[in-house]
PDB file of C-alpha atoms in Angstrom:
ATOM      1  CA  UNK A   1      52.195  71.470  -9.204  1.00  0.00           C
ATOM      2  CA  UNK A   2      51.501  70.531 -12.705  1.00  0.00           C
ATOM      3  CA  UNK A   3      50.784  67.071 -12.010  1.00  0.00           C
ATOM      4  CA  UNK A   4      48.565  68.271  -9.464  1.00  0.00           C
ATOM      5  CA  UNK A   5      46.640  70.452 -11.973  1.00  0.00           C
ATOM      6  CA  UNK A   6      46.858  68.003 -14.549  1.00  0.00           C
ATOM      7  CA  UNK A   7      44.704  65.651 -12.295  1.00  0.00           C
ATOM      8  CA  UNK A   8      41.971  67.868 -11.252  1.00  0.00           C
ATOM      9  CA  UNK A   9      41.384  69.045 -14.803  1.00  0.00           C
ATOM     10  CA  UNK A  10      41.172  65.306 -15.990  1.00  0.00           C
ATOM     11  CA  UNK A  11      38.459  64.838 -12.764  1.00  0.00           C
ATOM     12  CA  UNK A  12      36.623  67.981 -13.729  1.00  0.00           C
ATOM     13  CA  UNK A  13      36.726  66.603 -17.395  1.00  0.00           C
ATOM     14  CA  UNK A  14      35.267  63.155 -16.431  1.00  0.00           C
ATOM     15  CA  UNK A  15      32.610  64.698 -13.966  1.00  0.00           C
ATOM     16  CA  UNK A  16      31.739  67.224 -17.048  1.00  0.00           C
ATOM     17  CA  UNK A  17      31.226  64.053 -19.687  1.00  0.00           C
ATOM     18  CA  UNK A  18      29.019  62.110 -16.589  1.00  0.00           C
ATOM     19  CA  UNK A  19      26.977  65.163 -16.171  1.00  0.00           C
ATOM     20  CA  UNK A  20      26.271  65.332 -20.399  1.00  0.00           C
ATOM     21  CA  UNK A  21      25.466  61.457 -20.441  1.00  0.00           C
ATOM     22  CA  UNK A  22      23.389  61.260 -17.477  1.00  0.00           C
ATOM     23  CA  UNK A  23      21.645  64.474 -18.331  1.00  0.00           C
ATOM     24  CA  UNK A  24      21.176  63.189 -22.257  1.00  0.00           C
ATOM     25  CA  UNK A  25      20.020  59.670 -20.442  1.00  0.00           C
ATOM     26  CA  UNK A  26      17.818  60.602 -17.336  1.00  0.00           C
ATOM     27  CA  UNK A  27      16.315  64.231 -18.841  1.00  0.00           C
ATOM     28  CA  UNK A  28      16.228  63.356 -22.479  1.00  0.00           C
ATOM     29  CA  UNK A  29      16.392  59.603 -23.635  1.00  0.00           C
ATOM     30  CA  UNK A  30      14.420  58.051 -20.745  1.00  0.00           C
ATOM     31  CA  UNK A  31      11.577  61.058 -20.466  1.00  0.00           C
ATOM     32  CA  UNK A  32      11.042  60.694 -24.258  1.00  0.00           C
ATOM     33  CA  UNK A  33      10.911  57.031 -24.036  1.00  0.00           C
ATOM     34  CA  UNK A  34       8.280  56.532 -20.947  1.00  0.00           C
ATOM     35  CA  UNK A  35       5.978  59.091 -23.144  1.00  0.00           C
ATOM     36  CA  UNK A  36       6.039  57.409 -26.229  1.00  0.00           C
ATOM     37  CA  UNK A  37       5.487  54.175 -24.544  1.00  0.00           C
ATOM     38  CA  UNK A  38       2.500  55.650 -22.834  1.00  0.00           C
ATOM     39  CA  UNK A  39       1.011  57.278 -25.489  1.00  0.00           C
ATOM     40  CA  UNK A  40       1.901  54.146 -28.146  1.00  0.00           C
ATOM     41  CA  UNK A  41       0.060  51.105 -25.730  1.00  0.00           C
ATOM     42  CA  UNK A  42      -1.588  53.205 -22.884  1.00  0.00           C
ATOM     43  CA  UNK A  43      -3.055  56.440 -24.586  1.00  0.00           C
ATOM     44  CA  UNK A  44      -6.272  56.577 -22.962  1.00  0.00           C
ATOM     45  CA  UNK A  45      -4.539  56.251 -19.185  1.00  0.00           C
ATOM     46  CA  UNK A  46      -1.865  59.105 -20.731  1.00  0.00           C
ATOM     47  CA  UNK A  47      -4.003  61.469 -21.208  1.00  0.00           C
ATOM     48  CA  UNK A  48      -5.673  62.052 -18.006  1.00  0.00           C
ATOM     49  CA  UNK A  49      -8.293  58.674 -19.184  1.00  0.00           C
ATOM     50  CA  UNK A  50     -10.695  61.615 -20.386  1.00  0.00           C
ATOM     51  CA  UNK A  51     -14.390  61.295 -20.877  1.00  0.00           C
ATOM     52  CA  UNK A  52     -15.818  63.191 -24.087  1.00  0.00           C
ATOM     53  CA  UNK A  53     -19.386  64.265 -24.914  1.00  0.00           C
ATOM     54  CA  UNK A  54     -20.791  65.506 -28.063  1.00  0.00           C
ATOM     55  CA  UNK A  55     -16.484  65.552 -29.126  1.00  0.00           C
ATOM     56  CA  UNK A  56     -15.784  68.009 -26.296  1.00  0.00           C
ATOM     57  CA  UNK A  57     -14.036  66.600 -23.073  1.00  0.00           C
ATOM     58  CA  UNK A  58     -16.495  66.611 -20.396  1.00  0.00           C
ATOM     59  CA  UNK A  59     -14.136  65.664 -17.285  1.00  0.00           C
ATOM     60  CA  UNK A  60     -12.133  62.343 -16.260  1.00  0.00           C
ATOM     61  CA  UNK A  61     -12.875  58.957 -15.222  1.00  0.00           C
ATOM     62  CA  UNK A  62     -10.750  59.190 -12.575  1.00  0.00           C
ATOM     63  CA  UNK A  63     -11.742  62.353 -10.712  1.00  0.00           C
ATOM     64  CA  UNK A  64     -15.717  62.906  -9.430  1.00  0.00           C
ATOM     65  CA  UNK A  65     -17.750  65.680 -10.006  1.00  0.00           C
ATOM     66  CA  UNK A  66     -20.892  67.132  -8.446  1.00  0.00           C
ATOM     67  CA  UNK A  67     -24.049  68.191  -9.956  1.00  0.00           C
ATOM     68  CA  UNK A  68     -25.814  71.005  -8.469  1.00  0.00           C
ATOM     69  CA  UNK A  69     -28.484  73.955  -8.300  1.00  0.00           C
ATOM     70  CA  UNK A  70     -26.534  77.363  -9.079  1.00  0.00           C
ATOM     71  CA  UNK A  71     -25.816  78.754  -5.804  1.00  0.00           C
ATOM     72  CA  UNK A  72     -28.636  80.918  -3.787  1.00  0.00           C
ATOM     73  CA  UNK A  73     -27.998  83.834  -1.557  1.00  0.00           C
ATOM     74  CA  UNK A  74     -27.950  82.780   2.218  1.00  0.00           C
ATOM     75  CA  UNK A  75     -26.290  79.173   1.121  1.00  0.00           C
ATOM     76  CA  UNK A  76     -22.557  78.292   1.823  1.00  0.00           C
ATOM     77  CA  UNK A  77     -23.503  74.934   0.079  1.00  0.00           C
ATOM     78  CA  UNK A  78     -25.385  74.700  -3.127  1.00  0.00           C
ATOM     79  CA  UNK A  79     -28.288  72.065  -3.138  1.00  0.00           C
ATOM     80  CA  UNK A  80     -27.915  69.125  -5.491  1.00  0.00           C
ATOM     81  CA  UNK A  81     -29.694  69.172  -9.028  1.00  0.00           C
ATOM     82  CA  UNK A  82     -31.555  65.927  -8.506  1.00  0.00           C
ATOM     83  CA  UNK A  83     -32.604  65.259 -12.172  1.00  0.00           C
ATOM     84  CA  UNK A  84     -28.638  64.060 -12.258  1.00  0.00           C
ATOM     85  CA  UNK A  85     -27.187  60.655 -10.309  1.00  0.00           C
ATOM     86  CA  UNK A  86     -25.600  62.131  -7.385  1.00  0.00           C
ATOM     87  CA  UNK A  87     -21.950  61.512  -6.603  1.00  0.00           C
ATOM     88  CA  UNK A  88     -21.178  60.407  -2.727  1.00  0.00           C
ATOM     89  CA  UNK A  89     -20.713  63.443  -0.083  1.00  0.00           C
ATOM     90  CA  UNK A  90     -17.447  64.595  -0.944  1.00  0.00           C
ATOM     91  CA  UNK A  91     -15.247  67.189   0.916  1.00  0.00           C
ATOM     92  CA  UNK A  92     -13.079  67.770  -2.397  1.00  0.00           C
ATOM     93  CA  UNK A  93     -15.302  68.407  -5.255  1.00  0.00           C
ATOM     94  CA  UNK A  94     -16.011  72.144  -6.388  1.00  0.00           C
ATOM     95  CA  UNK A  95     -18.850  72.947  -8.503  1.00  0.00           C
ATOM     96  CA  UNK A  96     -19.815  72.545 -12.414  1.00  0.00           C
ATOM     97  CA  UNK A  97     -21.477  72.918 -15.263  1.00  0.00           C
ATOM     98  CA  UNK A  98     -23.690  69.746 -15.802  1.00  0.00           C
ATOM     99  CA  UNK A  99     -21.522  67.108 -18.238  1.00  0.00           C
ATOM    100  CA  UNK A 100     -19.380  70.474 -19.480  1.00  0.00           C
ATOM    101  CA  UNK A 101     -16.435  71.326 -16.730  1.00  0.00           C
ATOM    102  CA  UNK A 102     -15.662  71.070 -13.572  1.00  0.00           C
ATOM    103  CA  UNK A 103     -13.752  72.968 -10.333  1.00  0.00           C
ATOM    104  CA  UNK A 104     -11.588  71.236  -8.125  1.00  0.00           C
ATOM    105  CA  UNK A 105     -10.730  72.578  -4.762  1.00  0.00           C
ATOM    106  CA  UNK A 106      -9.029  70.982  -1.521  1.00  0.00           C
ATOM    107  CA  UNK A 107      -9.054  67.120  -2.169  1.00  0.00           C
ATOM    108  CA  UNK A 108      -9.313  65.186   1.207  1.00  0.00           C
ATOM    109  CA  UNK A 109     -10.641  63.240   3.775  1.00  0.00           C
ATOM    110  CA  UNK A 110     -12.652  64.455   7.264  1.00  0.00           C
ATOM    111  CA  UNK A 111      -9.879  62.749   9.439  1.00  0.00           C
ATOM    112  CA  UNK A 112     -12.493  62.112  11.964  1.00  0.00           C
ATOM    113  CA  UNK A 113     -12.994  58.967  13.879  1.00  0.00           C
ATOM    114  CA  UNK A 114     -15.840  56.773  13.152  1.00  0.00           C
ATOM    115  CA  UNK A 115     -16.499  57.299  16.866  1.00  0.00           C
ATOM    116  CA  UNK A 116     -16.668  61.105  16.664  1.00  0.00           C
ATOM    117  CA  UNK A 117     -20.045  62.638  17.385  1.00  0.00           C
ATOM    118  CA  UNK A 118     -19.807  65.342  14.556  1.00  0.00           C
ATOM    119  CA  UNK A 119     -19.000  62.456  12.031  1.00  0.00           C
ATOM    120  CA  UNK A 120     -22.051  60.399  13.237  1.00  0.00           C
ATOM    121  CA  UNK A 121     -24.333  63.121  12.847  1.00  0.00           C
ATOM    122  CA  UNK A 122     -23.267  64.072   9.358  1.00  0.00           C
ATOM    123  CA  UNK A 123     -23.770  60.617   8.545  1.00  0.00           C
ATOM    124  CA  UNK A 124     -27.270  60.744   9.966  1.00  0.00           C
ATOM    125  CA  UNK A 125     -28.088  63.835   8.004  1.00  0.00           C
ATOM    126  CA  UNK A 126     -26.822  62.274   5.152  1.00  0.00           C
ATOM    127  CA  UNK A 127     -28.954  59.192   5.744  1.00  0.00           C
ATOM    128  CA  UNK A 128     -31.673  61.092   6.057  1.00  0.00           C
ATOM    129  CA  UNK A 129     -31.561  63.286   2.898  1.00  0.00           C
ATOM    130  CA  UNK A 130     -30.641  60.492   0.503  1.00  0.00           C
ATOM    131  CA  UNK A 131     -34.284  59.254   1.738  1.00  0.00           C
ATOM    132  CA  UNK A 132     -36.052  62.347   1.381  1.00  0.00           C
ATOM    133  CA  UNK A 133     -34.347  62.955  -1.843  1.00  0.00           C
ATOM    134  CA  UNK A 134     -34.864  59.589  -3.480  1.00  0.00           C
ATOM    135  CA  UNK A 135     -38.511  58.788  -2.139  1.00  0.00           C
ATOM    136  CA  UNK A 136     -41.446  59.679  -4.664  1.00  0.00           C
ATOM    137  CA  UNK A 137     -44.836  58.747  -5.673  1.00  0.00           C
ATOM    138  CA  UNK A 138     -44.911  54.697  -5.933  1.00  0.00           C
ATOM    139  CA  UNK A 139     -41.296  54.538  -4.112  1.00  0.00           C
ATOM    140  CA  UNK A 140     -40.459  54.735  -1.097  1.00  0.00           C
ATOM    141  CA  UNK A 141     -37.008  54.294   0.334  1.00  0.00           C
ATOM    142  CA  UNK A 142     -36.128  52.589   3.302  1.00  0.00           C
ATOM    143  CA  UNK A 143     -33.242  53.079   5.418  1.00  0.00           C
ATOM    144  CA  UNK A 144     -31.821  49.858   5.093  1.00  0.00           C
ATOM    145  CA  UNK A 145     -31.775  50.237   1.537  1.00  0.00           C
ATOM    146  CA  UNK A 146     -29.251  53.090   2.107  1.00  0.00           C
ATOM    147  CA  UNK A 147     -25.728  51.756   0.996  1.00  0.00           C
ATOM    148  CA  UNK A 148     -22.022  53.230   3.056  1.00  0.00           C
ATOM    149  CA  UNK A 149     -21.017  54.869  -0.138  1.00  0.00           C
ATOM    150  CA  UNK A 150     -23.956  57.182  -0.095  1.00  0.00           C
ATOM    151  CA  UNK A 151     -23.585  58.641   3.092  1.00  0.00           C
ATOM    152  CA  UNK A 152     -20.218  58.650   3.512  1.00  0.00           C
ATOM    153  CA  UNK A 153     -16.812  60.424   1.176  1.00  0.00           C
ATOM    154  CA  UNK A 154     -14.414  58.994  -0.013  1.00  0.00           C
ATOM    155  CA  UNK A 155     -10.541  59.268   1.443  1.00  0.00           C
ATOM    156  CA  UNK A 156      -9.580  61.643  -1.556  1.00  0.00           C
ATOM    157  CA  UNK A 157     -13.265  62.684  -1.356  1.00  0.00           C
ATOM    158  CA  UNK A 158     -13.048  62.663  -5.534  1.00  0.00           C
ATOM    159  CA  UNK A 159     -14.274  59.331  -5.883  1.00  0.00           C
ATOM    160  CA  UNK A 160     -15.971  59.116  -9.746  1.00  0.00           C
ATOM    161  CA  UNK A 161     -17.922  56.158  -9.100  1.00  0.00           C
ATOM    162  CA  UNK A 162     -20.795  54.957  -6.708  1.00  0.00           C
ATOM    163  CA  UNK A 163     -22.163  51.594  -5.988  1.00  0.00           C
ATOM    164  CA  UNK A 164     -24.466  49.776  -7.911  1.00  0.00           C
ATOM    165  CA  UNK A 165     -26.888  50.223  -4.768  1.00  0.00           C
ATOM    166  CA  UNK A 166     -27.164  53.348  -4.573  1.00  0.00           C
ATOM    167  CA  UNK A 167     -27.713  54.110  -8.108  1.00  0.00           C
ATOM    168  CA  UNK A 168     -30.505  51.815  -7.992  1.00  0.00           C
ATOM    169  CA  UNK A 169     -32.357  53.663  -4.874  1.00  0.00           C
ATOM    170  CA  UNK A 170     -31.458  57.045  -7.245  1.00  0.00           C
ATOM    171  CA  UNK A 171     -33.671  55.799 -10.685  1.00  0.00           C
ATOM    172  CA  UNK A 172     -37.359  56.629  -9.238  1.00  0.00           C
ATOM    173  CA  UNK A 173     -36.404  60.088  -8.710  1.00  0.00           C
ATOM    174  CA  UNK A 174     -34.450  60.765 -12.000  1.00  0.00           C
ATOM    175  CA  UNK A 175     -37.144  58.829 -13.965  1.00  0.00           C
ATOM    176  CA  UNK A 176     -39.220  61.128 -12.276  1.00  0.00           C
ATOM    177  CA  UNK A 177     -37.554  64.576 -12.794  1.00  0.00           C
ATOM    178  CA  UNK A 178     -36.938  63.890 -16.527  1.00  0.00           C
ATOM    179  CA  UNK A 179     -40.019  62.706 -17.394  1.00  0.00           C
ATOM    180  CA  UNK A 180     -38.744  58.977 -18.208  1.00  0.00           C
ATOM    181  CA  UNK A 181     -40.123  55.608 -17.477  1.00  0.00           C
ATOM    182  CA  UNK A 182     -38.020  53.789 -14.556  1.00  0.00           C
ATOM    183  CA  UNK A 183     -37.199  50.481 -16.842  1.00  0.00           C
ATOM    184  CA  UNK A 184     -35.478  53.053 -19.333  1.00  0.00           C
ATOM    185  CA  UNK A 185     -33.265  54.742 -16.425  1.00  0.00           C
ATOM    186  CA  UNK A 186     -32.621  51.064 -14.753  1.00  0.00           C
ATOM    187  CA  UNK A 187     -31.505  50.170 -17.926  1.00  0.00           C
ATOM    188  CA  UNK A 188     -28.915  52.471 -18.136  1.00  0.00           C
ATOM    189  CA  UNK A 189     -28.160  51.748 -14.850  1.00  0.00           C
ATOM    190  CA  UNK A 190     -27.689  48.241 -15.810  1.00  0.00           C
ATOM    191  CA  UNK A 191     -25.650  48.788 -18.893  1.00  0.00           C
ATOM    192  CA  UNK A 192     -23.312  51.145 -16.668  1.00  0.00           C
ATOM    193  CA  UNK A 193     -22.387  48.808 -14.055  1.00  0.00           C
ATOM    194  CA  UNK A 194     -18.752  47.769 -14.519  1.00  0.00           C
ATOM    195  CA  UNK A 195     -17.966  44.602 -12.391  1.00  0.00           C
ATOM    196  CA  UNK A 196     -14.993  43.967 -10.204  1.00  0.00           C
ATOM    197  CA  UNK A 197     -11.619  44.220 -12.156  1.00  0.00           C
ATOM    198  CA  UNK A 198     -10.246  40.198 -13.562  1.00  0.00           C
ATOM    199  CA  UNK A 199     -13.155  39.622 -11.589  1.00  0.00           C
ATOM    200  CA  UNK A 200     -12.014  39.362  -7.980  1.00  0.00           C
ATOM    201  CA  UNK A 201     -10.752  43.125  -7.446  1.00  0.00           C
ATOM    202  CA  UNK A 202     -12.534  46.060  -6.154  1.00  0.00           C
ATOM    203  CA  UNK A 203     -16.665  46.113  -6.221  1.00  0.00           C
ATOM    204  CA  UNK A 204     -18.689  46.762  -8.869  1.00  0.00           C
ATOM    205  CA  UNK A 205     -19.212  50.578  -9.532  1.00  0.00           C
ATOM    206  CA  UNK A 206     -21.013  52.787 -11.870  1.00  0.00           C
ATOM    207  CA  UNK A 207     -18.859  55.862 -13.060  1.00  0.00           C
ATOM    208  CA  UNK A 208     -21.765  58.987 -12.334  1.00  0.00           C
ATOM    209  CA  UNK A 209     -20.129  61.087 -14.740  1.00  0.00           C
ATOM    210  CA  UNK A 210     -20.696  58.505 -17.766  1.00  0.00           C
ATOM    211  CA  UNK A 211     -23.804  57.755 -16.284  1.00  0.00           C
ATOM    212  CA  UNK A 212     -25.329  61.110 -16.241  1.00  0.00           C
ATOM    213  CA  UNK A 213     -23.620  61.233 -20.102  1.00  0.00           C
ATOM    214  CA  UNK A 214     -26.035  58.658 -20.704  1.00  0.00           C
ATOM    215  CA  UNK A 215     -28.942  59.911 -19.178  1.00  0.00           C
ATOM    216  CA  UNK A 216     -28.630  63.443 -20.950  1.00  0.00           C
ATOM    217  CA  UNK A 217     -28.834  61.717 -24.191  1.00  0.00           C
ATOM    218  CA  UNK A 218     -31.751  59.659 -23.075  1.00  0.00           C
ATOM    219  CA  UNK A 219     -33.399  62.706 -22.303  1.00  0.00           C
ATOM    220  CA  UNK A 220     -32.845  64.011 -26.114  1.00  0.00           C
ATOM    221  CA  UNK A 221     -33.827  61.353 -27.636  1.00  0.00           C
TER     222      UNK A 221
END
């Protein structure tokens, strides 16, 4: 009987000494360590890779935001604030503050088949809008000129960046609305475009968000 007790308080002693090391290891030593790897060689990507304005953070690179007219009585949507670079359709991004904060609700795709009838139409509406939208005086838009990534979201529906194409078919209209020559607004187009990662991954992309940073202090100066 006391051999037997012996034993089991020499097991609950051994389990008790695991339990302290591989609770010091797993929920001290090794959380401590990936942090102050992160923040020593990858700060930027530790801290949410945060874009700042005027030394205030303004939102991520990582995670889109829209830019719209305050909300009207009668709408369920708010109509975009086209003196900004619009973001693609998105199902996921809530409303903000221009280049100040932003909302996020429900993240997420339609789910819809590219065959479904309701999908199609949006599409078309989209089409058409983007056309409507980014056709002025001396500019006209035509429908071939309208890239996939304008009409259609993104699976997370966050997506921060657009393509180089569409921003393009997007600088009459800003140059427009803020009073700006078009060469100035391609420019910063231009100087916004990032191209494909080690130079075979992804597409090139313009982040909106920096963009429209950009373009605000364009618009100051």
């Amino acid at each position: 009987m006391n051999t037997s007790v012996g034993n089991t308080a020499r097991l609950l002693g051994a389990g008790l000494r695991a339990l302290l090391v591989l609770t010091l290891v797993c929920g001290v030593i090794y959380p401590l360590a990936v942090m102050g790897i992160g923040q020593g060689l990858f700060n930027h990507q530790a801290n949410g890779s945060e874009i700042t304005s005027n030394g205030k953070v303004v939102g991520s690179e990582l995670i889109g935001q829209r830019y719209d007219l305050p909300l009207k009585k009668g709408e369920e949507t708010p109509a975009p604030d086209l003196k900004w670079f619009q973001p693609r359709p998105s199902n996921g991004l809530g409303t903000n503050t221009v280049n100040t904060q932003y909302k996020l609700i429900l993240s997420g795709a339609t789910n819809r088949a590219g065959d479904n009838e309701e999908l199609i139409q949006w599409v078309k509406d989209a089409k058409a809008a983007v056309i409507k939208d980014n056709s002025v005086d001396g500019y006209r838009v035509k429908p071939s000129d309208v890239p996939p990534d304008a009409v259609t979201s993104s699976g997370s529906g966050l997506d921060p960046a657009i393509s180089p194409e569409y921003a393009d078919i997007q600088v009459h209209r800003v140059a427009e609305l803020n009073n700006l020559d078009a060469a100035q607004v391609q420019k910063l187009v231009n100087d916004h475009t990032d191209g494909r990662i080690l130079g075979f991954i992804g597409e090139p992309r313009v982040n909106v968000l920096e963009l429209n940073i950009a373009l605000k202090a364009l618009e100051k100066g």
